Coordinates of C-alpha atoms and ligand atoms in Angstrom, one line a residue:
X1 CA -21.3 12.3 10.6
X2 CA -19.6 9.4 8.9
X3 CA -20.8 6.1 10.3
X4 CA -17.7 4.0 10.1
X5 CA -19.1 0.8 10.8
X6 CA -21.3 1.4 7.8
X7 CA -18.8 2.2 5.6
X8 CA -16.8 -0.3 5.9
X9 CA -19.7 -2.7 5.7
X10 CA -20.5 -1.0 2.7
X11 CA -16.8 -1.2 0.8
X12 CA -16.3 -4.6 2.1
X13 CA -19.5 -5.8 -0.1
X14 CA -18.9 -3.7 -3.1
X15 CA -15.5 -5.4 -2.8
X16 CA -16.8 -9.3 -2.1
X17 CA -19.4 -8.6 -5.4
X18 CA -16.8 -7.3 -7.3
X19 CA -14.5 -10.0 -6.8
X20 CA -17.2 -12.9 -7.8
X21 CA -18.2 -10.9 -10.5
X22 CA -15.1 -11.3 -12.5
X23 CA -14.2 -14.9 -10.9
X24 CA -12.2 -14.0 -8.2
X25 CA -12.1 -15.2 -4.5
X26 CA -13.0 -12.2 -2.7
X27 CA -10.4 -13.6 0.5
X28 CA -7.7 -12.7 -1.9
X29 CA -8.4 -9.1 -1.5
X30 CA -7.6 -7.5 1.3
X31 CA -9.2 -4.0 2.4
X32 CA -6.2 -1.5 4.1
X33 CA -8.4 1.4 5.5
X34 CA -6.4 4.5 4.9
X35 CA -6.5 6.7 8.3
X36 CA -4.1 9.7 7.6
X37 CA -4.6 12.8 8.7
X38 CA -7.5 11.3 11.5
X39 CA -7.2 10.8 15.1
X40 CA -6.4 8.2 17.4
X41 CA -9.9 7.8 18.7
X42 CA -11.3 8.0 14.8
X43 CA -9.0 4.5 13.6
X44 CA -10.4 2.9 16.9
X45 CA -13.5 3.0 15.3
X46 CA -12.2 1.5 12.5
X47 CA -10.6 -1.1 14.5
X48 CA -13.9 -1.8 16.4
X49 CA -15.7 -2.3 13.4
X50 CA -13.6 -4.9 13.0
X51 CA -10.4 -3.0 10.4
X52 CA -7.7 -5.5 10.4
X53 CA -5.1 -3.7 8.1
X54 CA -4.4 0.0 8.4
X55 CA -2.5 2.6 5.7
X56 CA -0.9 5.6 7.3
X57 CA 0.8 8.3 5.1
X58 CA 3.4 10.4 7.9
X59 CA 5.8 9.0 10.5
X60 CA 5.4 11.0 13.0
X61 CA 1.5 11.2 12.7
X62 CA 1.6 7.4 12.3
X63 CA 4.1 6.7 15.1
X64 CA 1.7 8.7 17.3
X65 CA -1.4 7.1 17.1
X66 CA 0.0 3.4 16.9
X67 CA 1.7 4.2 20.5
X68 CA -1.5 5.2 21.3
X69 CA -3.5 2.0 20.2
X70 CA -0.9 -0.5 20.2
X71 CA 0.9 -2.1 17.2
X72 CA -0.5 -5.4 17.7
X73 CA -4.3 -4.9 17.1
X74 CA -3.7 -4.2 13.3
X75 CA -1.4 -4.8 10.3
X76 CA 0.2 -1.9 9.7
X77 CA 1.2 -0.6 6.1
X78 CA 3.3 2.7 5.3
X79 CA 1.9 4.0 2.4
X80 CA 3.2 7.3 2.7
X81 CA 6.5 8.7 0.8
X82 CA 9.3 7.5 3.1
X83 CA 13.0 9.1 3.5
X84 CA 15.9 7.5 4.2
X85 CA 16.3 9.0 7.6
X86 CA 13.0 7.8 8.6
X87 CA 13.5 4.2 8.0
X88 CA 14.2 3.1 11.0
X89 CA 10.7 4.2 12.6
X90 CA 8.7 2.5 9.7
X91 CA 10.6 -0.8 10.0
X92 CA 9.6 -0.4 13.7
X93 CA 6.5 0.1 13.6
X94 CA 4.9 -1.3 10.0
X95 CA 4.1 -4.5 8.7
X96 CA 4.1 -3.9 5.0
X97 CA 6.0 -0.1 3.8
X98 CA 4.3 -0.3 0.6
X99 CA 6.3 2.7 -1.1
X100 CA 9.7 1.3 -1.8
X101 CA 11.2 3.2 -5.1
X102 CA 15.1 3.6 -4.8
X103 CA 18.1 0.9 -3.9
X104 CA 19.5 3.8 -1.2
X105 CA 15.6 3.4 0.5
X106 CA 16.2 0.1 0.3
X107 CA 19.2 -0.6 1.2
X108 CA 18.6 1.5 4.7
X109 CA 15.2 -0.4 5.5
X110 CA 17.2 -3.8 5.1
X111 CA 19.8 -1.8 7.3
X112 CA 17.6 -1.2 10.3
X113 CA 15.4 -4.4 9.9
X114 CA 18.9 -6.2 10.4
X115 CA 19.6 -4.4 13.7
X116 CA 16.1 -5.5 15.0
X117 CA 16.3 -8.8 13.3
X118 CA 13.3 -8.6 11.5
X119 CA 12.3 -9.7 7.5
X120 CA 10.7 -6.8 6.4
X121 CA 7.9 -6.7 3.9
X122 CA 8.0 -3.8 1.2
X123 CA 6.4 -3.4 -2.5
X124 CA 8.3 -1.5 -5.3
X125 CA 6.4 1.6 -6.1
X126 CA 5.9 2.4 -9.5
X127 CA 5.1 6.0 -11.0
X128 CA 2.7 4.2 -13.0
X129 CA 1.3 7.3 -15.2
X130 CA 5.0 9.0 -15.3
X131 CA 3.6 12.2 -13.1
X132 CA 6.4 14.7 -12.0
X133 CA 4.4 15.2 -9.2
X134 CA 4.4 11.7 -7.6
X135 CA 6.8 8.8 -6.2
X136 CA 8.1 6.0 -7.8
X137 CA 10.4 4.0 -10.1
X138 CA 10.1 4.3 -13.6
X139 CA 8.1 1.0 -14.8
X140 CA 11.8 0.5 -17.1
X141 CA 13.6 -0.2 -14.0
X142 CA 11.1 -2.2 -12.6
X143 CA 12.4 -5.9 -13.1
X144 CA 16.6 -4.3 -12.4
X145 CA 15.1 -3.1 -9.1
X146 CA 13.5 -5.9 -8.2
X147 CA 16.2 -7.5 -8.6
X148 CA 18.4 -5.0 -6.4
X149 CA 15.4 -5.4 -3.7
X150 CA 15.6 -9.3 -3.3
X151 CA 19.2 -9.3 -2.8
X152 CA 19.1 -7.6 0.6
X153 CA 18.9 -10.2 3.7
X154 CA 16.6 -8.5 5.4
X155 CA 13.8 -7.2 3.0
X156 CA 11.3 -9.8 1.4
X157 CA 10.0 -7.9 -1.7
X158 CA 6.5 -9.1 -1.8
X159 CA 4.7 -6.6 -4.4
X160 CA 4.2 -3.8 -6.5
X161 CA 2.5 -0.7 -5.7
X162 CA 1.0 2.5 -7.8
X163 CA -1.1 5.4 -7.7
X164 CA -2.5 6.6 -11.1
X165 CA -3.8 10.1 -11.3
X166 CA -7.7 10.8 -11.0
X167 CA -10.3 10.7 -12.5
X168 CA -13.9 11.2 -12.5
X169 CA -14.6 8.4 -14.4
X170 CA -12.3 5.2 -12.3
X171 CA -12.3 3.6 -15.9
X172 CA -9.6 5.6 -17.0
X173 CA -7.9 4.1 -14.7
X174 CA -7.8 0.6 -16.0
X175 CA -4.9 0.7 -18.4
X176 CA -2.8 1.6 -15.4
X177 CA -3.8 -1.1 -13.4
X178 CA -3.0 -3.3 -16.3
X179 CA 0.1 -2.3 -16.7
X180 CA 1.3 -2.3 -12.8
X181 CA -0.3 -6.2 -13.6
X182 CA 1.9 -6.8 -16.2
X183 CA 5.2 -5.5 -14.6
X184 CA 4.4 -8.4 -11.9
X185 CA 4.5 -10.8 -14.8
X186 CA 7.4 -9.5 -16.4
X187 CA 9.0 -9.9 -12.3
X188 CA 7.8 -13.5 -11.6
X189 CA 9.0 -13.9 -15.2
X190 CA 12.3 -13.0 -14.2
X191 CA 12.2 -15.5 -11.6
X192 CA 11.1 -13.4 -8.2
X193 CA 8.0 -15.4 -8.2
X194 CA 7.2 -14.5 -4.6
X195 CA 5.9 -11.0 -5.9
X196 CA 2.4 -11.9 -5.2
X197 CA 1.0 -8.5 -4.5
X198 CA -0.6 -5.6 -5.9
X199 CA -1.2 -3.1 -4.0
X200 CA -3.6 -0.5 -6.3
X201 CA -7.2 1.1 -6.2
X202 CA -8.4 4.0 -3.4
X203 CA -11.9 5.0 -2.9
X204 CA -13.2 6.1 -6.3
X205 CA -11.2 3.5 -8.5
X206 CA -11.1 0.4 -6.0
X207 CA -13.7 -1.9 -8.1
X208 CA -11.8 -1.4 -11.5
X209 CA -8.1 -2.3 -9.7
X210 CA -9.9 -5.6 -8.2
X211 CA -11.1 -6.6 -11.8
X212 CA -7.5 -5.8 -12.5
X213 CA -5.8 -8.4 -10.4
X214 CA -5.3 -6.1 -7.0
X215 CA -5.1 -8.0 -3.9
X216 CA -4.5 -4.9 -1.6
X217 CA -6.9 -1.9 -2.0
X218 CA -6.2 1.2 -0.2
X219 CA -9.7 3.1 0.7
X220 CA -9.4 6.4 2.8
X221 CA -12.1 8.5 2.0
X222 CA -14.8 6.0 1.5
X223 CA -13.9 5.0 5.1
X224 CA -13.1 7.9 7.1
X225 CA -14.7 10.7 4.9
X226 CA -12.9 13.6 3.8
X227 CA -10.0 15.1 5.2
X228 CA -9.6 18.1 6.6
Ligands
PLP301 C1 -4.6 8.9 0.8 C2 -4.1 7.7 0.1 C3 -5.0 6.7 -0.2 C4 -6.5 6.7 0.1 O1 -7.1 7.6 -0.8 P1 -8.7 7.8 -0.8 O2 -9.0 8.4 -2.1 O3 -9.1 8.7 0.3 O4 -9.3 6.5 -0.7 C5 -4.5 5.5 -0.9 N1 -3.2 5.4 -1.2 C6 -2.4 6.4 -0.9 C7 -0.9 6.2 -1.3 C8 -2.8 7.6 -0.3 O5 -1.9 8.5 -0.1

């Protein structure tokens, strides 16, 4: 049995200690509890526990369950790999779409956030560690896509995002966070200086991304325990 309410207790502290342990204000960090692959009646828990920001991974999964709950009792953020053709539902029904990697993805969101009149929110992803496996720009185009990003009417490009691979020990983690950190800095630098977010650390690597300047952590498992 995972006790929700617990958890998220739990992750909440680790994340408030964390923060005034390296001399930051833990407000600035905001906890996105990831709910893919659980049900409806699992992410009301969440929300009853008090879960103000919620991370889904699939459109149709996600388009599901927020009909089901209703888009206003949460902030929404697509975290999930997005395709062109499915656009249109994530400007509908997310806040933030956190996973923002090619001028054609962009250049559809600002399309269908036009049609609805709406500024949408998104975060360049960066394939920080370079994996074949994973999504992302290349942290070399990082500051040209940018760039692209801010020019369309309709998007307000508000962040960086990344996923580094795994590992047992989060430590390992650290130079990647550091250098999703520094590609913000290289951005404001550049004169986008609205690009106040980063959107990095899940369950097992959450602490070390907060020490490293994250203001949006992303924690499934921790939450929701494992999925199926
Ligand atoms: C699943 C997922 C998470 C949460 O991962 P956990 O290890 O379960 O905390 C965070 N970010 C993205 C992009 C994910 O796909």
């Amino acid at each position: 049995m995972t006790n929700i309410n617990e958890n998220i207790d739990a992750i909440q502290k680790q994340i408030n200690k964390t923060a005034l342990a390296c001399g930051r204000d833990p407000e600035t960090i905001t906890l996105i509890g990831v709910s893919k692959r659980k049900s409806a009646e699992t992410v009301l828990a969440a929300l009853e526990a008090g879960s103000t920001h919620l991370g889904e991974n699939y459109i149709q999964e996600a388009v599901d369950k927020i009909d089901t709950l209703g888009k206003d009792l949460a902030c929404w953020h697509f975290i999930g790999h997005l395709q062109s053709n499915k656009a249109k539902f994530a400007v509908q029904y997310f806040d933030y779409i956190h996973t923002v990697d090619k001028v054609k993805l962009a250049r559809e969101i600002n399309k269908q956030a036009a049609k609805i009149g709406k500024i949408q929110k998104i975060f360049l992803q960066i394939n920080i560690a370079q994996e074949d496996t994973k999504s992302g720009a290349c942290a070399q185009q990082a500051v040209f896509l940018a760039r692209q990003f801010s020019q369309f009417e309709n998007l307000s490009l508000d962040g960086l995002m990344c996923m580094p691979p795994y590992f047992s020990d989060p430590k390992n983690a650290r130079i990647y966070f550091k250098k999703l950190a520094r590609i913000q800095g290289e951005i404001r630098a550049a004169g986008m200086d609205n690009l106040t977010h980063l959107s990095m650390g899940m369950s097992n690597d959450f602490k070390v991304a907060i020490e490293e300047g994250s203001t949006m952590v992303r924690v499934g498992t921790a939450i929701f325990g494992g999925r199926d």
